[in-house]
Tab-separated table of N, CA and C in Angstrom:
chain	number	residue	atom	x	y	z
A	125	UNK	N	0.853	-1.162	0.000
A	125	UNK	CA	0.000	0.000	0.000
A	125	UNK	C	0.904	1.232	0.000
A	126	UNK	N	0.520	1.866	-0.879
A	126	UNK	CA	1.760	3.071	-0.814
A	126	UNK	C	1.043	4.599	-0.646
A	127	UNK	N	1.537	5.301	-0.021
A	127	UNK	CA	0.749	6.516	-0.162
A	127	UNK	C	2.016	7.838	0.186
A	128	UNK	N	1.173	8.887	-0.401
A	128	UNK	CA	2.264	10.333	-0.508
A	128	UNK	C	2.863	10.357	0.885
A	129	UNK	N	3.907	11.033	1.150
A	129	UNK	CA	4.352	12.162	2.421
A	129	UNK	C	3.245	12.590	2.899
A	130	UNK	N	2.338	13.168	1.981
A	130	UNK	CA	1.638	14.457	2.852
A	130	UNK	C	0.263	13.425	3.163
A	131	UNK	N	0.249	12.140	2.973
A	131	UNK	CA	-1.327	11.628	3.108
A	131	UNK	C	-1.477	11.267	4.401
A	132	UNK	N	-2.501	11.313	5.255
A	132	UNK	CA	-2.380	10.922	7.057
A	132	UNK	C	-3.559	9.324	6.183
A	133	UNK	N	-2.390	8.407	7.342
A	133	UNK	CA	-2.993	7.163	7.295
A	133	UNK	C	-3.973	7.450	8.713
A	134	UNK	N	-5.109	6.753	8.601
A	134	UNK	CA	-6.159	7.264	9.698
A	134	UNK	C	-6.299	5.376	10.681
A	135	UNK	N	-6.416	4.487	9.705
A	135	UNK	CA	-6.120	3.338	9.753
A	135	UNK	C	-5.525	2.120	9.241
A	136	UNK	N	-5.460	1.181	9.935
A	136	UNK	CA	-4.302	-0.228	9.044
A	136	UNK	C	-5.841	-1.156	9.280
A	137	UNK	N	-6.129	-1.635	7.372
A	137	UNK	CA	-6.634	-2.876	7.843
A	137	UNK	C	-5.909	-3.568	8.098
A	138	UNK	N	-7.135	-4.616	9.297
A	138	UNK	CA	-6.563	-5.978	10.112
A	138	UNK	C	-5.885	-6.887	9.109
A	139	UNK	N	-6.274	-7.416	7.879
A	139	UNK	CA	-5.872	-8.199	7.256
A	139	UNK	C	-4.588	-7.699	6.559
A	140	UNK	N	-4.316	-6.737	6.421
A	140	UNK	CA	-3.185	-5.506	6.164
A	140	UNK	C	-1.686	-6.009	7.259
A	141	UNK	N	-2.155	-5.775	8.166
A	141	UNK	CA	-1.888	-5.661	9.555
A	141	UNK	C	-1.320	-7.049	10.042
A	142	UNK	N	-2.300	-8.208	9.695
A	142	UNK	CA	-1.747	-9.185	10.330
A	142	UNK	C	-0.602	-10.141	9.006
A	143	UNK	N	-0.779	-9.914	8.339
A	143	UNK	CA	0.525	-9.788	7.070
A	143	UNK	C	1.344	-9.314	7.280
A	144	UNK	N	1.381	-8.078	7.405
A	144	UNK	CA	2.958	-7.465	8.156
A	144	UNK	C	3.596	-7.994	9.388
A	145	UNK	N	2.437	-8.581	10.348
A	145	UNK	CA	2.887	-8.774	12.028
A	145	UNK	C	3.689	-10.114	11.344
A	146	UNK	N	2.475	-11.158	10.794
A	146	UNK	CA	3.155	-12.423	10.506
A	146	UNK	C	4.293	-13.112	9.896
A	147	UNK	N	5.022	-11.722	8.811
A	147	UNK	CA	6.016	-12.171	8.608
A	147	UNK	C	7.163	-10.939	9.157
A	148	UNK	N	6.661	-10.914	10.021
A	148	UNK	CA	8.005	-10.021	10.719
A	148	UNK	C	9.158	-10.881	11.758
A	149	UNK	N	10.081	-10.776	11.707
A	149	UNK	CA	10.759	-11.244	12.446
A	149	UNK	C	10.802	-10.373	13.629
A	150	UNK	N	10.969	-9.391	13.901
A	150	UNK	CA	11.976	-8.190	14.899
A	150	UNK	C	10.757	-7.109	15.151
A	151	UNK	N	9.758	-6.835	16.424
A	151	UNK	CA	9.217	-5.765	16.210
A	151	UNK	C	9.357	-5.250	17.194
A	152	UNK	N	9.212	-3.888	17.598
A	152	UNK	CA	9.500	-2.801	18.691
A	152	UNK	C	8.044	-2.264	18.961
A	153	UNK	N	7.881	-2.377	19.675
A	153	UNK	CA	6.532	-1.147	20.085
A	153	UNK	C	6.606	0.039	21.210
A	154	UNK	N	6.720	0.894	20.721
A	154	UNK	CA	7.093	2.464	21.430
A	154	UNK	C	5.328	3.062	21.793
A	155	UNK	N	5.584	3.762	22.663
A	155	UNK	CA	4.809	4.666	23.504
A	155	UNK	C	4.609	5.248	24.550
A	156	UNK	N	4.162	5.988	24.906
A	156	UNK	CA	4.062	6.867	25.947
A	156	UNK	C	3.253	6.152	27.321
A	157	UNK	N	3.989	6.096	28.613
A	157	UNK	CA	4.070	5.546	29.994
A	157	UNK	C	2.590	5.183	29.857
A	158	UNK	N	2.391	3.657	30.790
A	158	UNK	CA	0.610	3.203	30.719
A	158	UNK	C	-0.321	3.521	29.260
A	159	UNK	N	0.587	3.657	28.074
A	159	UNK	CA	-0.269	3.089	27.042
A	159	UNK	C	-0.678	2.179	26.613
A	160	UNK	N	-0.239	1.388	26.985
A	160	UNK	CA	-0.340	-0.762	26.809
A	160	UNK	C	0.055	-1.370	25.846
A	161	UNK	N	1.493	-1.033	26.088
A	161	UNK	CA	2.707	-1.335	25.511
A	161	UNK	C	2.701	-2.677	25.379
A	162	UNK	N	3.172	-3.066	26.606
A	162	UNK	CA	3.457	-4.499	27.446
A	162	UNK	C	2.059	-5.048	26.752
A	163	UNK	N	0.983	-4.917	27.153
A	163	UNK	CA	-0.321	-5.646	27.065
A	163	UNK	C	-0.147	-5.696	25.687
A	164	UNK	N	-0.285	-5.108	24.450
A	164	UNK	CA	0.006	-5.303	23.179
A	164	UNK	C	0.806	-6.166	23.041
A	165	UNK	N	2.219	-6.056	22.908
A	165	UNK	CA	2.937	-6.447	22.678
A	165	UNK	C	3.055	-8.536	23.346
A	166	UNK	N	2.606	-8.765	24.030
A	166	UNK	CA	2.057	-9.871	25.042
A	166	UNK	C	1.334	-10.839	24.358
A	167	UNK	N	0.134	-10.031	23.863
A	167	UNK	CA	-0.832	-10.541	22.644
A	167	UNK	C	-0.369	-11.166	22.105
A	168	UNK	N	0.120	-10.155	20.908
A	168	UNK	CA	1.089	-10.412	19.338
A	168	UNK	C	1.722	-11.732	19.865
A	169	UNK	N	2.893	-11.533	20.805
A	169	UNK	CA	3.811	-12.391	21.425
A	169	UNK	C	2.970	-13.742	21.159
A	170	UNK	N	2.036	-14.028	21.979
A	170	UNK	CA	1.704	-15.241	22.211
A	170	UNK	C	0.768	-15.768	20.424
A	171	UNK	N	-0.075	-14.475	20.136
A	171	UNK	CA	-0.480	-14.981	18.932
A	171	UNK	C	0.375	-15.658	17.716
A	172	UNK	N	1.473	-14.563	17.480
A	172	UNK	CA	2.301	-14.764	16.293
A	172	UNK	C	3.506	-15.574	16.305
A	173	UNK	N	3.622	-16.387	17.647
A	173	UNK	CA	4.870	-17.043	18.542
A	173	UNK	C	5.887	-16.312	18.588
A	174	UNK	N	6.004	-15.228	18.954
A	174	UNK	CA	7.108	-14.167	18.870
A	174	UNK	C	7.618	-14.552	20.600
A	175	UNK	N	9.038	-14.077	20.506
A	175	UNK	CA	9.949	-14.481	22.106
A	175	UNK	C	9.113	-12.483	22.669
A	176	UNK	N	8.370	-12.742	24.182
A	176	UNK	CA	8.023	-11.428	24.645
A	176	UNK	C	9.635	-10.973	25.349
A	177	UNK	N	10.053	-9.549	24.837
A	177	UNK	CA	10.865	-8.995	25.894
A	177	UNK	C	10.496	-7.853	26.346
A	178	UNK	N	10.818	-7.590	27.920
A	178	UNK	CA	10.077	-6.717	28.847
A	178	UNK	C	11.899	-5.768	28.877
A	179	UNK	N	11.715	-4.822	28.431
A	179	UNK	CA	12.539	-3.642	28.827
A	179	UNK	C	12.773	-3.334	30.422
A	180	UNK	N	12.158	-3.540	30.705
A	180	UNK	CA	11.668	-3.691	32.758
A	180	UNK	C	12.052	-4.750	33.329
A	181	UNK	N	11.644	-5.881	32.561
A	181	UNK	CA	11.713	-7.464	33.427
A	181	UNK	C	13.282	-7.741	32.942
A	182	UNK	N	13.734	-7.545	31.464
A	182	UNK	CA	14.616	-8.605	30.866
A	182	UNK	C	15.972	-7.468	30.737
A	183	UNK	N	15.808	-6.358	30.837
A	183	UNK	CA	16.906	-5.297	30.400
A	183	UNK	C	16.930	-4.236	31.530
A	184	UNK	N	16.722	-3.650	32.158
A	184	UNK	CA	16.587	-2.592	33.360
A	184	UNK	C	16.896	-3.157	35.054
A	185	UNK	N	15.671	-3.297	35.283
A	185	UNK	CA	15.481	-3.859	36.788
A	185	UNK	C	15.747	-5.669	37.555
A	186	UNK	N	16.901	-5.716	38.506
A	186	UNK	CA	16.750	-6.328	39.174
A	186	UNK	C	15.413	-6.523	40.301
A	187	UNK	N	15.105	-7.796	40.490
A	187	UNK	CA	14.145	-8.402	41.385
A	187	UNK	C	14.373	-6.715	42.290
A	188	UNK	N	12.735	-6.238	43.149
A	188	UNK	CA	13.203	-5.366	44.216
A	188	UNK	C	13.535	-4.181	43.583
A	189	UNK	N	13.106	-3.989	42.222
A	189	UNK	CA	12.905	-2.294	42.257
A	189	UNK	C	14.982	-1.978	41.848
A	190	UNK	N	15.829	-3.156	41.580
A	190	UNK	CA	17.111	-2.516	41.747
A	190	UNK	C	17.769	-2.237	40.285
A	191	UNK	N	18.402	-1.252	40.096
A	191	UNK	CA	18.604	-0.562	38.582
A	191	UNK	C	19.619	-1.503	38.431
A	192	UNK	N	19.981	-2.081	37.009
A	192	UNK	CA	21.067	-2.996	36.833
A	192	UNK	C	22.625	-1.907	36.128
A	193	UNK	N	23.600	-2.007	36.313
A	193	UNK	CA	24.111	-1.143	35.799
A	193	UNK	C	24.443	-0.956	34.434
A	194	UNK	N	24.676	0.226	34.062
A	194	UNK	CA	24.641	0.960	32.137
A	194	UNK	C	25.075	-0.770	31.171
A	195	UNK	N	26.112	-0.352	31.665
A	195	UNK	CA	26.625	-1.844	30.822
A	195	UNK	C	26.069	-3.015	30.829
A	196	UNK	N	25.454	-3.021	32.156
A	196	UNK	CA	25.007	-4.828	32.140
A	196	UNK	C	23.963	-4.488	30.882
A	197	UNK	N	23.019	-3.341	31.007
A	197	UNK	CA	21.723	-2.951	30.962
A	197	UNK	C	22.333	-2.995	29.056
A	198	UNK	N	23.287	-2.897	28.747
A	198	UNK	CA	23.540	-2.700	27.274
A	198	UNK	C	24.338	-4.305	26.631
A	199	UNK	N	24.773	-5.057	27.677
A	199	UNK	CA	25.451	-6.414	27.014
A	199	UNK	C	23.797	-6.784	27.169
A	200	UNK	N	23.243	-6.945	28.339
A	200	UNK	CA	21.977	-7.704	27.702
A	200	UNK	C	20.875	-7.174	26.161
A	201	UNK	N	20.948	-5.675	26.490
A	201	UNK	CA	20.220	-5.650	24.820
A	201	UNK	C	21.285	-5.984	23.705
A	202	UNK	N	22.224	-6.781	23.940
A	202	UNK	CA	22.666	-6.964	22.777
A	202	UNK	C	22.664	-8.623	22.500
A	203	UNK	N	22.670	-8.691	23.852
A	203	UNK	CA	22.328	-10.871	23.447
A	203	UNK	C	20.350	-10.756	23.195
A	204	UNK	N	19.780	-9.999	23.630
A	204	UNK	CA	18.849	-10.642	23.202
A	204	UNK	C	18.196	-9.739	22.061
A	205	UNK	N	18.598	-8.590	21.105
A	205	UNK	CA	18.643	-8.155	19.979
A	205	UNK	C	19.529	-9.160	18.979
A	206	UNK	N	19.941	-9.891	19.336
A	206	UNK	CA	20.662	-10.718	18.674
A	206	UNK	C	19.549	-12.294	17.825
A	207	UNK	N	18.739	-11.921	18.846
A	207	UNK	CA	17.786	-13.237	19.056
A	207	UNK	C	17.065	-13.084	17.648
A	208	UNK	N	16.482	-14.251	16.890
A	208	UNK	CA	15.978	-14.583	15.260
A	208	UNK	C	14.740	-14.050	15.430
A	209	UNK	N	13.722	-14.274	16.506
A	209	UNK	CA	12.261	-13.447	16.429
A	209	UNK	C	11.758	-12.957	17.833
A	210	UNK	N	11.717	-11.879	18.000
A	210	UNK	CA	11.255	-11.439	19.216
A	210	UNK	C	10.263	-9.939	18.763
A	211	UNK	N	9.588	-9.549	19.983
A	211	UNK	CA	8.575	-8.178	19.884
A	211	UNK	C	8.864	-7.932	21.381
């Protein structure tokens, strides 16, 4: 589906949509704090057999609220950006 610079896409059909999800290997989902990031992304995960990674659970925070440090926090996004299909 192709459309200008200046055209505002308003929506993705589903069948659109689940073509792109299904053959994606690698997807990111960005947004703004309690948009339902996680909950999206969870879905897909389990629908499309995608590996779920939690920026919070798998890259940031130790058990207890504890910050992991810069580096750890950057060798792990790199073993599991490494990984064949994840969201």
């Amino acid at each position: 589906m192709h459309r200008e610079p200046d055209e505002a896409i308003n929506y993705v059909d589903d069948a659109f949509a689940t073509g792109q999800i299904r053959g994606a290997r690698r997807i990111m989902v960005i947004g703004c704090s309690g948009g339902g990031k996680s909950t999206l992304a969870q879905k897909l995960a389990r629908h499309f057999g995608l590996t779920y990674l939690s920026i919070d659970r798998d890259i940031r925070w130790l058990p207890g609220w504890v910050e992991r440090s810069k580096d750890e926090q950057r060798q792990r996004i790199v073993e599991r950006i490494a990984a064949d299909r994840w969201i």
